[in-house]
XYZ file of C-alpha atoms in Angstrom:
674
model
C 99.717 -80.284 -19.220
C 97.491 -78.186 -18.334
C 97.033 -76.743 -15.246
C 93.281 -75.980 -13.599
C 94.341 -73.537 -10.781
C 98.244 -72.818 -11.414
C 98.353 -69.994 -9.188
C 98.303 -72.576 -6.421
C 102.002 -72.569 -7.109
C 103.130 -69.158 -5.669
C 102.521 -71.801 -1.812
C 106.046 -72.761 -3.822
C 107.835 -70.288 -2.471
C 107.327 -72.505 1.010
C 110.086 -74.193 -0.112
C 111.955 -71.710 2.081
C 110.708 -71.934 5.061
C 112.589 -76.305 5.636
C 116.124 -75.181 4.783
C 116.130 -72.349 7.092
C 115.411 -74.646 9.417
C 117.400 -77.437 8.462
C 120.031 -74.695 8.411
C 119.455 -73.450 12.577
C 122.228 -76.023 15.006
C 121.557 -75.952 18.533
C 124.402 -77.127 20.951
C 123.175 -77.857 23.725
C 125.922 -78.046 26.772
C 126.530 -80.389 29.217
C 127.464 -79.443 32.758
C 129.564 -81.672 34.659
C 129.490 -82.184 39.025
C 133.103 -80.362 39.885
C 134.327 -80.303 43.884
C 134.636 -76.960 44.559
C 135.799 -73.818 41.231
C 136.490 -71.092 44.198
C 140.504 -71.152 43.367
C 139.983 -71.550 38.274
C 140.546 -67.766 37.596
C 137.129 -67.295 35.443
C 136.825 -67.365 31.836
C 135.219 -65.796 29.332
C 133.695 -68.132 26.537
C 133.138 -68.795 22.763
C 131.297 -70.358 21.212
C 131.148 -70.898 17.708
C 127.929 -72.138 15.574
C 128.259 -73.508 11.863
C 125.808 -73.040 10.406
C 124.697 -75.447 7.439
C 122.236 -77.940 6.713
C 121.943 -80.960 8.851
C 119.016 -83.518 7.940
C 119.520 -83.854 4.335
C 116.886 -86.928 4.116
C 114.681 -85.129 6.439
C 114.917 -81.422 4.925
C 114.343 -83.955 0.867
C 111.308 -85.206 2.099
C 109.757 -81.812 3.289
C 110.441 -79.663 0.095
C 108.908 -83.130 -0.898
C 106.216 -82.991 0.587
C 105.199 -79.047 0.647
C 105.586 -80.003 -3.809
C 102.957 -82.202 -4.322
C 100.842 -80.071 -2.007
C 100.943 -77.464 -3.827
C 100.284 -79.581 -6.890
C 97.838 -81.139 -5.943
C 96.221 -77.846 -5.123
C 96.399 -76.557 -9.023
C 95.290 -80.229 -9.883
C 97.156 -81.224 -12.800
C 95.569 -83.350 -16.212
C 97.486 -84.984 -18.556
C 95.031 -85.277 -21.654
C 95.504 -88.329 -23.463
C 94.781 -89.091 -27.052
C 91.344 -91.751 -27.596
C 91.955 -94.726 -26.697
C 90.409 -94.905 -30.760
C 91.068 -91.644 -32.759
C 89.352 -90.472 -35.650
C 91.196 -89.631 -39.040
C 89.390 -89.439 -42.944
C 89.455 -93.034 -43.102
C 87.833 -94.043 -39.508
C 84.814 -95.296 -39.380
C 83.298 -96.615 -35.808
C 81.723 -99.509 -35.409
C 78.506 -100.034 -33.766
C 77.938 -103.559 -32.463
C 74.848 -104.700 -31.156
C 74.563 -107.985 -30.053
C 70.663 -108.766 -28.801
C 71.107 -110.820 -26.057
C 66.912 -110.583 -25.546
C 65.166 -114.276 -24.083
C 64.803 -114.928 -27.802
C 68.301 -115.561 -28.475
C 68.928 -119.162 -26.095
C 66.592 -120.511 -28.878
C 69.071 -123.462 -30.134
C 71.831 -121.805 -31.754
C 70.681 -118.676 -32.304
C 72.803 -116.066 -29.537
C 75.972 -118.888 -30.770
C 75.921 -117.665 -34.294
C 75.178 -114.654 -33.044
C 78.701 -114.216 -31.917
C 80.458 -115.795 -34.640
C 79.182 -112.656 -36.847
C 80.018 -110.870 -34.441
C 83.469 -112.175 -34.435
C 83.390 -111.775 -38.222
C 83.283 -108.444 -38.241
C 85.677 -106.934 -35.672
C 88.583 -109.030 -37.597
C 87.877 -107.284 -40.879
C 88.141 -103.954 -39.133
C 90.285 -102.270 -41.171
C 93.430 -100.620 -40.026
C 92.370 -97.011 -38.560
C 88.575 -98.477 -37.998
C 87.063 -98.657 -34.146
C 84.721 -100.335 -32.957
C 81.844 -100.046 -29.867
C 80.146 -102.794 -27.651
C 77.234 -102.967 -27.021
C 73.989 -105.344 -25.720
C 69.992 -104.507 -25.703
C 67.615 -106.610 -24.874
C 65.353 -104.931 -21.515
C 68.001 -101.613 -21.619
C 70.371 -101.477 -23.780
C 74.199 -101.684 -22.013
C 77.290 -100.911 -23.451
C 80.450 -103.192 -22.776
C 83.051 -101.647 -24.271
C 83.757 -97.618 -25.354
C 84.964 -97.157 -28.740
C 88.760 -99.128 -29.762
C 91.345 -99.643 -31.638
C 92.502 -102.449 -29.983
C 90.298 -105.580 -32.005
C 91.442 -107.874 -29.255
C 89.744 -106.026 -26.355
C 86.849 -105.773 -28.570
C 86.654 -109.769 -28.700
C 87.442 -109.999 -25.721
C 84.499 -108.065 -24.241
C 82.493 -109.942 -26.567
C 83.250 -113.384 -24.831
C 81.721 -111.800 -21.529
C 78.012 -110.897 -22.821
C 75.075 -113.727 -22.621
C 71.504 -113.926 -23.249
C 69.238 -112.884 -20.406
C 65.586 -113.659 -20.177
C 64.294 -109.506 -21.039
C 62.223 -108.401 -23.775
C 64.012 -106.273 -27.128
C 61.903 -103.564 -28.397
C 63.703 -101.879 -31.795
C 62.272 -99.016 -31.258
C 63.671 -98.614 -27.659
C 66.796 -100.243 -28.049
C 67.919 -97.538 -31.343
C 66.738 -95.132 -28.413
C 68.919 -95.955 -26.143
C 71.529 -96.307 -28.873
C 71.084 -92.569 -29.989
C 72.455 -91.079 -26.929
C 75.220 -93.896 -26.027
C 77.353 -93.187 -29.072
C 76.837 -88.831 -29.800
C 79.345 -87.727 -28.699
C 81.092 -89.686 -30.947
C 82.419 -88.648 -33.884
C 82.745 -90.915 -37.129
C 81.571 -92.305 -40.150
C 79.166 -94.992 -38.458
C 78.291 -98.613 -39.285
C 75.930 -100.417 -37.079
C 76.067 -104.014 -37.243
C 72.801 -105.290 -35.037
C 72.626 -109.068 -34.704
C 69.477 -110.245 -33.729
C 67.441 -112.844 -35.363
C 64.466 -109.740 -36.134
C 61.344 -110.909 -34.071
C 58.252 -109.432 -35.710
C 56.847 -109.240 -32.126
C 59.905 -106.709 -31.686
C 59.935 -104.367 -34.560
C 57.998 -100.860 -32.650
C 54.870 -99.955 -33.528
C 56.544 -96.664 -35.763
C 58.700 -97.659 -38.294
C 60.344 -94.280 -37.915
C 61.107 -94.416 -34.214
C 64.033 -97.480 -35.459
C 65.995 -95.083 -37.701
C 68.610 -93.637 -35.700
C 68.739 -90.105 -35.009
C 72.796 -90.015 -33.561
C 73.444 -89.318 -37.966
C 73.606 -85.368 -37.992
C 74.989 -84.677 -40.267
C 77.934 -87.907 -40.169
C 77.306 -90.850 -42.522
C 76.111 -93.794 -40.990
C 74.773 -96.867 -42.138
C 73.435 -100.290 -41.032
C 74.147 -104.233 -40.368
C 71.560 -106.662 -40.772
C 73.410 -109.210 -39.349
C 70.602 -112.011 -39.120
C 70.851 -115.455 -37.602
C 68.290 -117.465 -38.857
C 65.997 -116.958 -41.837
C 63.521 -119.592 -40.945
C 60.550 -119.521 -38.809
C 60.813 -121.911 -36.333
C 57.722 -124.113 -33.954
C 58.169 -123.043 -30.921
C 55.622 -124.405 -27.686
C 55.148 -122.396 -24.685
C 53.214 -122.724 -21.563
C 50.555 -119.689 -21.870
C 48.906 -119.360 -18.600
C 48.609 -121.320 -15.467
C 45.104 -120.725 -13.773
C 43.049 -121.891 -10.700
C 39.427 -122.045 -11.917
C 37.759 -123.002 -8.546
C 39.496 -123.802 -4.674
C 41.210 -127.285 -5.719
C 41.425 -126.776 -10.230
C 44.090 -126.015 -11.977
C 43.459 -125.030 -15.981
C 47.446 -124.349 -17.824
C 46.918 -123.168 -21.461
C 49.589 -124.248 -23.764
C 50.942 -122.349 -26.769
C 51.374 -123.089 -30.247
C 53.641 -119.860 -31.488
C 54.119 -120.949 -34.424
C 53.150 -120.679 -38.166
C 51.449 -123.842 -40.171
C 49.776 -127.576 -38.875
C 52.113 -128.748 -36.095
C 50.393 -130.638 -33.631
C 52.544 -132.754 -31.271
C 51.763 -134.413 -28.009
C 53.276 -133.053 -24.549
C 53.301 -133.509 -21.001
C 51.826 -131.446 -18.516
C 53.889 -131.384 -15.200
C 52.229 -129.504 -12.439
C 54.106 -129.001 -9.291
C 53.208 -127.376 -5.876
C 55.060 -126.106 -3.609
C 58.124 -127.678 -4.831
C 56.525 -130.991 -5.052
C 55.867 -131.429 -0.712
C 52.277 -131.264 -1.437
C 51.290 -132.354 -4.754
C 54.133 -133.459 -8.376
C 51.123 -134.189 -11.203
C 51.444 -135.481 -14.775
C 49.230 -135.678 -17.698
C 49.595 -136.373 -21.054
C 47.255 -135.838 -24.246
C 47.913 -133.857 -27.797
C 48.235 -130.821 -28.131
C 46.520 -129.440 -30.981
C 47.798 -127.324 -34.015
C 46.405 -123.943 -33.669
C 46.081 -122.159 -31.140
C 45.950 -122.306 -27.366
C 45.137 -125.705 -26.276
C 44.068 -126.432 -22.442
C 44.788 -129.372 -19.483
C 43.209 -129.098 -16.427
C 44.003 -130.779 -12.930
C 42.220 -131.289 -10.636
C 41.677 -132.784 -6.426
C 44.251 -130.088 -6.385
C 44.901 -129.615 -2.652
C 46.301 -125.927 -1.689
C 48.226 -125.236 1.339
C 47.353 -121.672 3.155
C 48.950 -118.711 2.188
C 51.004 -118.241 -1.181
C 51.564 -121.534 -3.289
C 53.965 -122.032 -5.843
C 52.635 -123.795 -9.004
C 55.647 -124.705 -10.601
C 54.245 -125.628 -14.521
C 56.602 -127.575 -17.122
C 55.895 -129.368 -20.068
C 57.577 -131.852 -22.221
C 59.726 -132.917 -24.662
C 61.071 -129.092 -24.834
C 61.980 -127.488 -28.099
C 64.966 -125.751 -28.840
C 63.153 -122.350 -26.667
C 63.465 -125.025 -23.290
C 63.221 -122.432 -21.398
C 59.650 -120.946 -22.452
C 58.312 -124.510 -21.438
C 58.404 -123.221 -17.789
C 56.657 -121.250 -16.295
C 56.561 -120.322 -12.551
C 52.691 -119.086 -11.162
C 51.576 -118.005 -7.082
C 48.081 -118.647 -5.795
C 46.849 -117.401 -3.263
C 44.971 -119.002 -0.408
C 45.421 -116.858 2.363
C 41.980 -117.099 4.708
C 40.701 -113.223 5.111
C 43.561 -111.363 6.527
C 42.353 -109.575 9.712
C 41.650 -106.130 9.909
C 41.317 -104.139 13.539
C 37.450 -101.451 13.384
C 38.680 -99.153 16.568
C 34.984 -97.953 17.556
C 33.757 -96.431 20.581
C 30.261 -97.762 20.418
C 30.584 -101.903 18.687
C 26.474 -101.898 17.764
C 26.963 -98.766 15.255
C 25.605 -98.351 12.797
C 29.225 -97.351 11.170
C 30.296 -100.745 11.932
C 27.443 -102.350 10.200
C 28.168 -100.554 7.377
C 32.143 -100.626 7.259
C 31.762 -104.696 7.840
C 29.554 -105.536 5.518
C 32.108 -103.605 2.778
C 35.528 -105.315 4.886
C 33.939 -109.206 4.093
C 32.480 -108.707 1.401
C 35.428 -107.201 -1.370
C 37.612 -109.818 -3.458
C 40.339 -110.339 -1.486
C 37.944 -110.558 1.908
C 38.600 -109.328 5.450
C 37.677 -110.468 9.033
C 37.602 -107.368 10.934
C 37.768 -107.868 14.720
C 36.053 -105.000 16.525
C 37.202 -103.452 19.091
C 36.601 -101.028 21.891
C 38.288 -97.795 22.074
C 38.019 -98.014 25.244
C 39.795 -101.951 26.696
C 42.149 -101.129 23.436
C 45.895 -102.746 24.521
C 47.989 -100.332 21.412
C 51.287 -103.052 21.839
C 49.534 -105.078 18.997
C 48.720 -102.786 16.444
C 52.697 -104.311 15.135
C 50.495 -107.500 14.112
C 48.247 -105.676 11.798
C 49.893 -103.804 8.939
C 46.340 -100.974 8.688
C 43.549 -100.744 10.958
C 40.153 -98.718 10.497
C 38.584 -96.358 12.955
C 34.640 -95.453 12.460
C 34.877 -91.522 15.321
C 38.841 -90.805 15.146
C 36.900 -87.519 17.492
C 36.546 -90.880 19.498
C 40.698 -91.585 20.277
C 41.642 -89.939 23.616
C 45.252 -88.250 24.329
C 46.754 -91.374 25.194
C 45.474 -93.530 22.650
C 46.531 -90.885 19.963
C 49.655 -91.377 20.912
C 49.836 -94.934 20.591
C 48.487 -94.767 16.955
C 51.132 -91.695 16.281
C 53.651 -93.884 17.266
C 52.226 -96.948 14.798
C 51.964 -94.630 11.770
C 55.491 -92.986 11.936
C 56.516 -96.882 12.295
C 55.100 -97.606 8.489
C 52.165 -98.326 9.745
C 48.798 -97.140 8.159
C 45.036 -95.288 8.809
C 41.950 -94.941 7.540
C 39.412 -92.785 9.923
C 36.223 -91.329 9.739
C 34.929 -88.016 11.730
C 31.726 -88.289 13.682
C 29.933 -86.181 16.430
C 33.342 -87.499 18.793
C 34.866 -84.875 15.989
C 32.918 -81.655 17.348
C 34.321 -79.071 19.377
C 37.721 -80.172 19.159
C 40.042 -77.796 17.382
C 42.466 -80.969 15.683
C 42.614 -84.395 14.538
C 44.208 -86.569 17.460
C 45.714 -88.000 14.283
C 48.022 -86.069 12.459
C 47.217 -83.607 14.438
C 45.432 -81.446 10.846
C 43.750 -78.000 12.400
C 39.519 -78.480 12.206
C 38.239 -74.769 10.828
C 35.526 -73.721 13.945
C 35.904 -77.251 16.084
C 32.088 -78.091 15.244
C 30.340 -79.522 12.373
C 27.968 -77.575 10.040
C 25.668 -78.389 7.624
C 24.097 -75.531 4.924
C 20.495 -75.802 3.554
C 21.613 -77.273 0.658
C 23.781 -80.746 -0.368
C 27.926 -80.574 -0.713
C 28.136 -81.354 -3.936
C 32.065 -83.498 -4.919
C 33.563 -81.209 -6.882
C 37.036 -82.595 -8.058
C 37.351 -87.043 -7.354
C 41.879 -87.697 -8.548
C 41.720 -91.129 -10.334
C 44.132 -91.564 -11.005
C 44.865 -92.220 -7.163
C 44.990 -96.033 -5.672
C 42.520 -95.611 -3.646
C 40.175 -93.680 -6.402
C 41.442 -95.233 -10.184
C 38.507 -98.293 -9.523
C 35.382 -96.222 -8.432
C 32.547 -94.163 -9.573
C 29.470 -93.164 -8.395
C 31.003 -90.320 -6.027
C 28.847 -87.185 -8.387
C 25.788 -89.220 -6.611
C 26.363 -88.451 -2.915
C 24.815 -85.864 -0.959
C 25.965 -85.280 1.726
C 24.563 -83.037 4.278
C 27.474 -82.537 7.188
C 30.661 -82.076 6.766
C 34.418 -80.683 9.251
C 35.742 -77.547 8.521
C 39.697 -79.020 7.731
C 41.875 -77.145 6.645
C 43.977 -80.195 4.239
C 48.259 -78.215 5.319
C 51.132 -78.160 2.572
C 51.484 -82.328 3.352
C 48.180 -83.389 2.488
C 46.973 -84.702 -1.038
C 43.553 -83.791 -1.627
C 41.776 -87.060 -3.034
C 38.172 -85.637 -2.669
C 36.974 -82.122 -3.527
C 32.962 -80.790 -2.115
C 32.468 -77.196 -3.451
C 33.095 -74.560 -1.348
C 36.979 -75.918 -1.460
C 36.070 -78.518 1.446
C 38.402 -81.832 1.662
C 36.187 -85.035 1.418
C 38.942 -87.112 1.414
C 42.671 -87.084 2.743
C 45.264 -88.912 2.510
C 48.400 -87.851 4.255
C 52.049 -89.106 4.482
C 53.089 -89.543 8.747
C 56.611 -91.136 9.222
C 56.594 -93.839 7.175
C 53.083 -94.595 6.977
C 50.298 -93.611 6.135
C 46.606 -91.917 6.994
C 43.861 -91.546 5.116
C 40.710 -89.629 6.045
C 37.521 -89.528 5.210
C 35.823 -86.074 5.629
C 32.354 -87.536 7.124
C 30.257 -89.794 9.803
C 30.076 -93.645 8.776
C 26.462 -94.033 10.592
C 24.434 -92.682 7.123
C 23.585 -89.316 9.106
C 25.766 -87.117 7.465
C 25.683 -88.531 4.130
C 24.231 -91.510 2.122
C 27.844 -92.368 1.484
C 28.024 -95.876 3.170
C 24.268 -97.479 1.805
C 26.539 -96.512 -1.951
C 27.364 -99.643 -3.806
C 30.767 -96.698 -4.518
C 31.208 -97.030 -0.572
C 32.297 -100.810 -1.207
C 34.717 -100.705 -4.032
C 36.057 -97.813 -1.857
C 36.499 -99.615 0.600
C 38.057 -102.194 -1.450
C 41.253 -100.136 -3.093
C 41.278 -98.600 0.216
C 42.579 -101.444 1.771
C 43.982 -102.519 -1.013
C 46.674 -99.222 -1.322
C 47.483 -99.007 2.635
C 48.733 -102.637 3.185
C 50.377 -101.694 -0.276
C 49.024 -104.848 -2.130
C 47.943 -103.080 -5.823
C 51.924 -102.897 -5.411
C 52.033 -106.573 -4.278
C 50.781 -108.477 -8.543
C 51.703 -111.735 -7.879
C 52.809 -112.879 -11.442
C 55.573 -110.169 -12.662
C 57.715 -110.161 -15.754
C 61.012 -109.913 -16.867
C 61.777 -106.528 -16.340
C 59.154 -105.337 -14.235
C 59.984 -103.589 -11.806
C 58.594 -104.259 -7.741
C 57.441 -100.672 -6.111
C 57.487 -100.488 -2.445
C 56.464 -98.084 0.268
C 56.327 -95.787 -3.145
C 53.233 -94.200 -0.924
C 55.464 -93.073 2.658
C 54.699 -97.352 3.552
C 57.775 -99.115 4.535
C 59.150 -101.370 1.849
C 60.457 -104.269 3.840
C 62.981 -106.837 2.381
C 63.591 -108.196 -0.600
C 64.944 -111.579 -1.218
C 66.053 -112.753 -5.150
C 65.049 -116.068 -6.320
C 67.841 -118.206 -4.773
C 67.508 -116.147 -1.422
C 70.028 -113.255 -1.352
C 68.159 -110.175 0.482
C 68.242 -107.225 -2.170
C 68.122 -104.705 0.484
C 70.892 -103.384 3.543
C 68.963 -103.156 6.483
C 68.046 -99.416 6.382
C 66.860 -99.510 2.361
C 64.192 -101.800 4.264
C 62.930 -98.728 5.725
C 63.293 -96.689 2.867
C 61.048 -96.553 -0.590
C 62.203 -98.511 -3.181
C 61.498 -99.400 -6.631
C 63.466 -102.492 -7.643
C 64.223 -104.492 -10.692
C 62.913 -108.890 -11.197
C 65.697 -109.299 -13.244
C 64.982 -112.809 -13.233
C 62.404 -115.318 -13.545
C 61.575 -117.945 -10.537
C 59.956 -116.475 -6.683
C 60.822 -112.982 -5.194
C 59.975 -113.215 -1.543
C 58.863 -109.784 0.161
C 58.783 -109.785 3.978
C 57.070 -106.495 5.112
C 55.062 -105.822 8.427
C 52.765 -108.165 9.016
C 53.169 -109.969 5.283
C 54.789 -112.617 3.917
C 54.346 -112.417 -0.119
C 55.431 -114.333 -3.337
C 56.164 -112.835 -7.070
C 56.354 -114.933 -9.785
C 58.626 -113.391 -12.666
C 58.420 -115.181 -16.316
C 59.764 -113.817 -19.877
C 57.768 -112.128 -21.955
C 55.387 -113.676 -23.855
C 56.040 -112.152 -27.114
C 60.108 -113.016 -26.621
C 58.034 -116.867 -27.079
C 56.848 -115.890 -30.680
C 59.217 -116.579 -33.068
C 57.774 -115.598 -35.959
C 60.915 -112.942 -37.615
C 60.245 -109.908 -39.345
C 60.234 -109.368 -42.970
C 62.486 -109.416 -45.395
C 61.338 -106.139 -47.573
C 61.033 -105.171 -44.247
C 64.552 -105.879 -43.226
C 65.422 -104.414 -46.527
C 63.451 -101.436 -45.965
C 64.900 -100.664 -43.038
C 69.077 -99.817 -44.791
C 67.693 -98.637 -47.208
C 65.916 -96.027 -45.087
C 68.845 -95.496 -42.408
C 71.509 -94.658 -45.772
C 68.922 -92.665 -46.868
C 68.650 -90.691 -44.048
C 72.743 -89.827 -43.972
C 73.363 -86.545 -44.232
C 77.867 -85.144 -45.116
C 79.839 -82.207 -45.568
C 82.682 -83.535 -46.844
C 83.809 -85.868 -49.622
C 86.737 -88.174 -49.613
C 87.302 -90.144 -52.616
C 83.494 -90.311 -53.513
C 82.285 -90.897 -50.301
C 79.926 -88.108 -47.935
C 82.482 -87.963 -44.942
C 81.755 -85.800 -41.812
C 85.632 -85.685 -40.565
C 86.491 -84.951 -36.873
C 88.720 -84.747 -35.313
C 88.528 -86.231 -31.734
C 88.908 -84.684 -28.458
C 92.027 -86.001 -26.202
C 91.119 -87.240 -23.123
C 91.995 -85.599 -20.017
C 93.370 -87.676 -16.666
C 93.335 -85.792 -13.095
C 95.963 -86.712 -11.372
C 95.698 -84.566 -7.841
C 93.868 -87.799 -6.296
C 97.409 -89.635 -7.471
C 99.547 -86.779 -5.558
C 96.902 -87.158 -2.327
C 97.926 -90.186 -1.987
C 101.613 -89.364 -2.514
C 101.319 -86.760 -0.437
C 99.925 -89.547 2.464
C 103.042 -91.535 2.356
C 105.723 -88.240 1.990
C 104.117 -87.632 5.276
C 104.508 -90.931 7.116
C 107.815 -91.261 5.794
C 108.499 -87.630 6.861
C 107.514 -88.721 10.516
C 108.974 -92.032 10.812
C 112.174 -90.498 9.641
C 111.900 -86.951 11.827
C 111.384 -89.241 15.469
C 114.483 -91.303 14.613
C 116.125 -88.217 14.745
C 114.820 -86.526 16.656
C 115.871 -89.826 19.496
C 118.700 -89.183 18.316
C 119.731 -85.412 19.562
C 118.680 -86.496 23.209
C 120.157 -89.857 23.428
C 117.062 -92.315 23.583
C 118.205 -95.862 22.084
């Protein structure tokens, strides 16, 4: 045992205090009424106080309380031997079981478990073992121990999942997980060893945990022959009433088959269609379903193929088709008949997503309807009066988004009405030579798919001052911001430093304007973050740029976020197959999640490649000592430190309660209360 703060032991001197207090005794003299004492002779009363310890149990509790308090402050630490102690004869068996999607084929996973049990049962008396599962990530299932039963029990708890295994990523993860262990390693890897799981660089499959310690790789292959497998490769809506399903043969050689493809729309509430056809042996074959009647909004398309093969879980696929009408968006303006309104409306209605623009006059606008829309457009932010500016500020603070341009109404104003950015001089100005674009942040979602900014002719801008909280996406010469994004509260404010009636710049008549409006709309409404088809273990990013995240429901309908978390940026891993539902301001979106298509390709790695892998790992092993002619590196495992001060605090609380109860009991006894 060791004490981290031994000086607190001086506090044990306080034990003398309860001992001294318990030696005190006070005699309370009781007075009795008497008729008269005038005829009685006065005498002096002598009181003898015998000092002795009183209430021994109470005193013991108080002494114990002080002892526990001081010990808790000293933070005692007990050192126990490690569960898996290393000797010169020890071997650390690192058992890694592939739990990726392809292991669901036939009895592959059961074979892996049985082979792992055989390795564990064959461990030597001085050996230790640790257990890991490998799929989309590497998980530690059981830390190093010499107890075979513990490892076997842990082995029976793991199951195959829906993830994809990348062997290079697996080795990198193992490096960090077992680098602190001190032993001679044997990495036992139980897998089907898919060709698609091999690292791009062979060197990435060689572990770095060696550091002078012997490491060997033991490959346990659950199958050695190629297994035929068909999978649903794609589901596409090729027309408003037509669906095309792609069926892929993942097996080499001639393997034609008759397959029945079923298409269920919206869980059978809309349509349930079936076709049988002879699927050719090579590549992807297609079957089309026509006369489909899609409902408005997101539609669930469930495709299944029968008869099933040995990997039935990829004989189905989930797809979402968005049949929503053009999304409504507000365009606030002081002049509904202006050219700016025409340009903005035309761009929004022609973008691929399609928007239904509601042009509303700023002077007649009811701000209470703002909450119906995830984002809005303002053609001239300077036309916003103070009352409306406060309402717009609250709208953005709560998670809304605004795309705004400046215009003639900003002349003479010192501040942008929403957000309060300074405008130096307050007046629009021009020079003899036109401004030119100097820098474009093409990494930003608003600009990543746009081109042609350098060809703009810009004659007038505002001297807007970009503060520390501003993200300048486009800069002009003279370090003048042309496009600025700000996160305000939970929302976003995108400001374009030009008017949109083609008088300050020719942006509205350039082709880049439509692509810019399209990307800005997707960005401000968070649509670019909600790809409707994802693979297992991908991440759903919500509110990463300042917007509220909203609530997320998994395929079983269970909400994944607390109420507080719905207002914060979230990065949610999609670990299940099926449909996730995302509910945010003004939107209700479905996301279909399927296994990675590479896991359906069951072609196995070449035997020579596997042999080379084992040889390369063994050849890179170093050594520092020889024992019985075998290279080893013997390092004593450090004992495990166990801090018990938290346990002492719990005992301290119990003692305080007992002392209080016992003290109250003695107090009632002394005062004559029952």
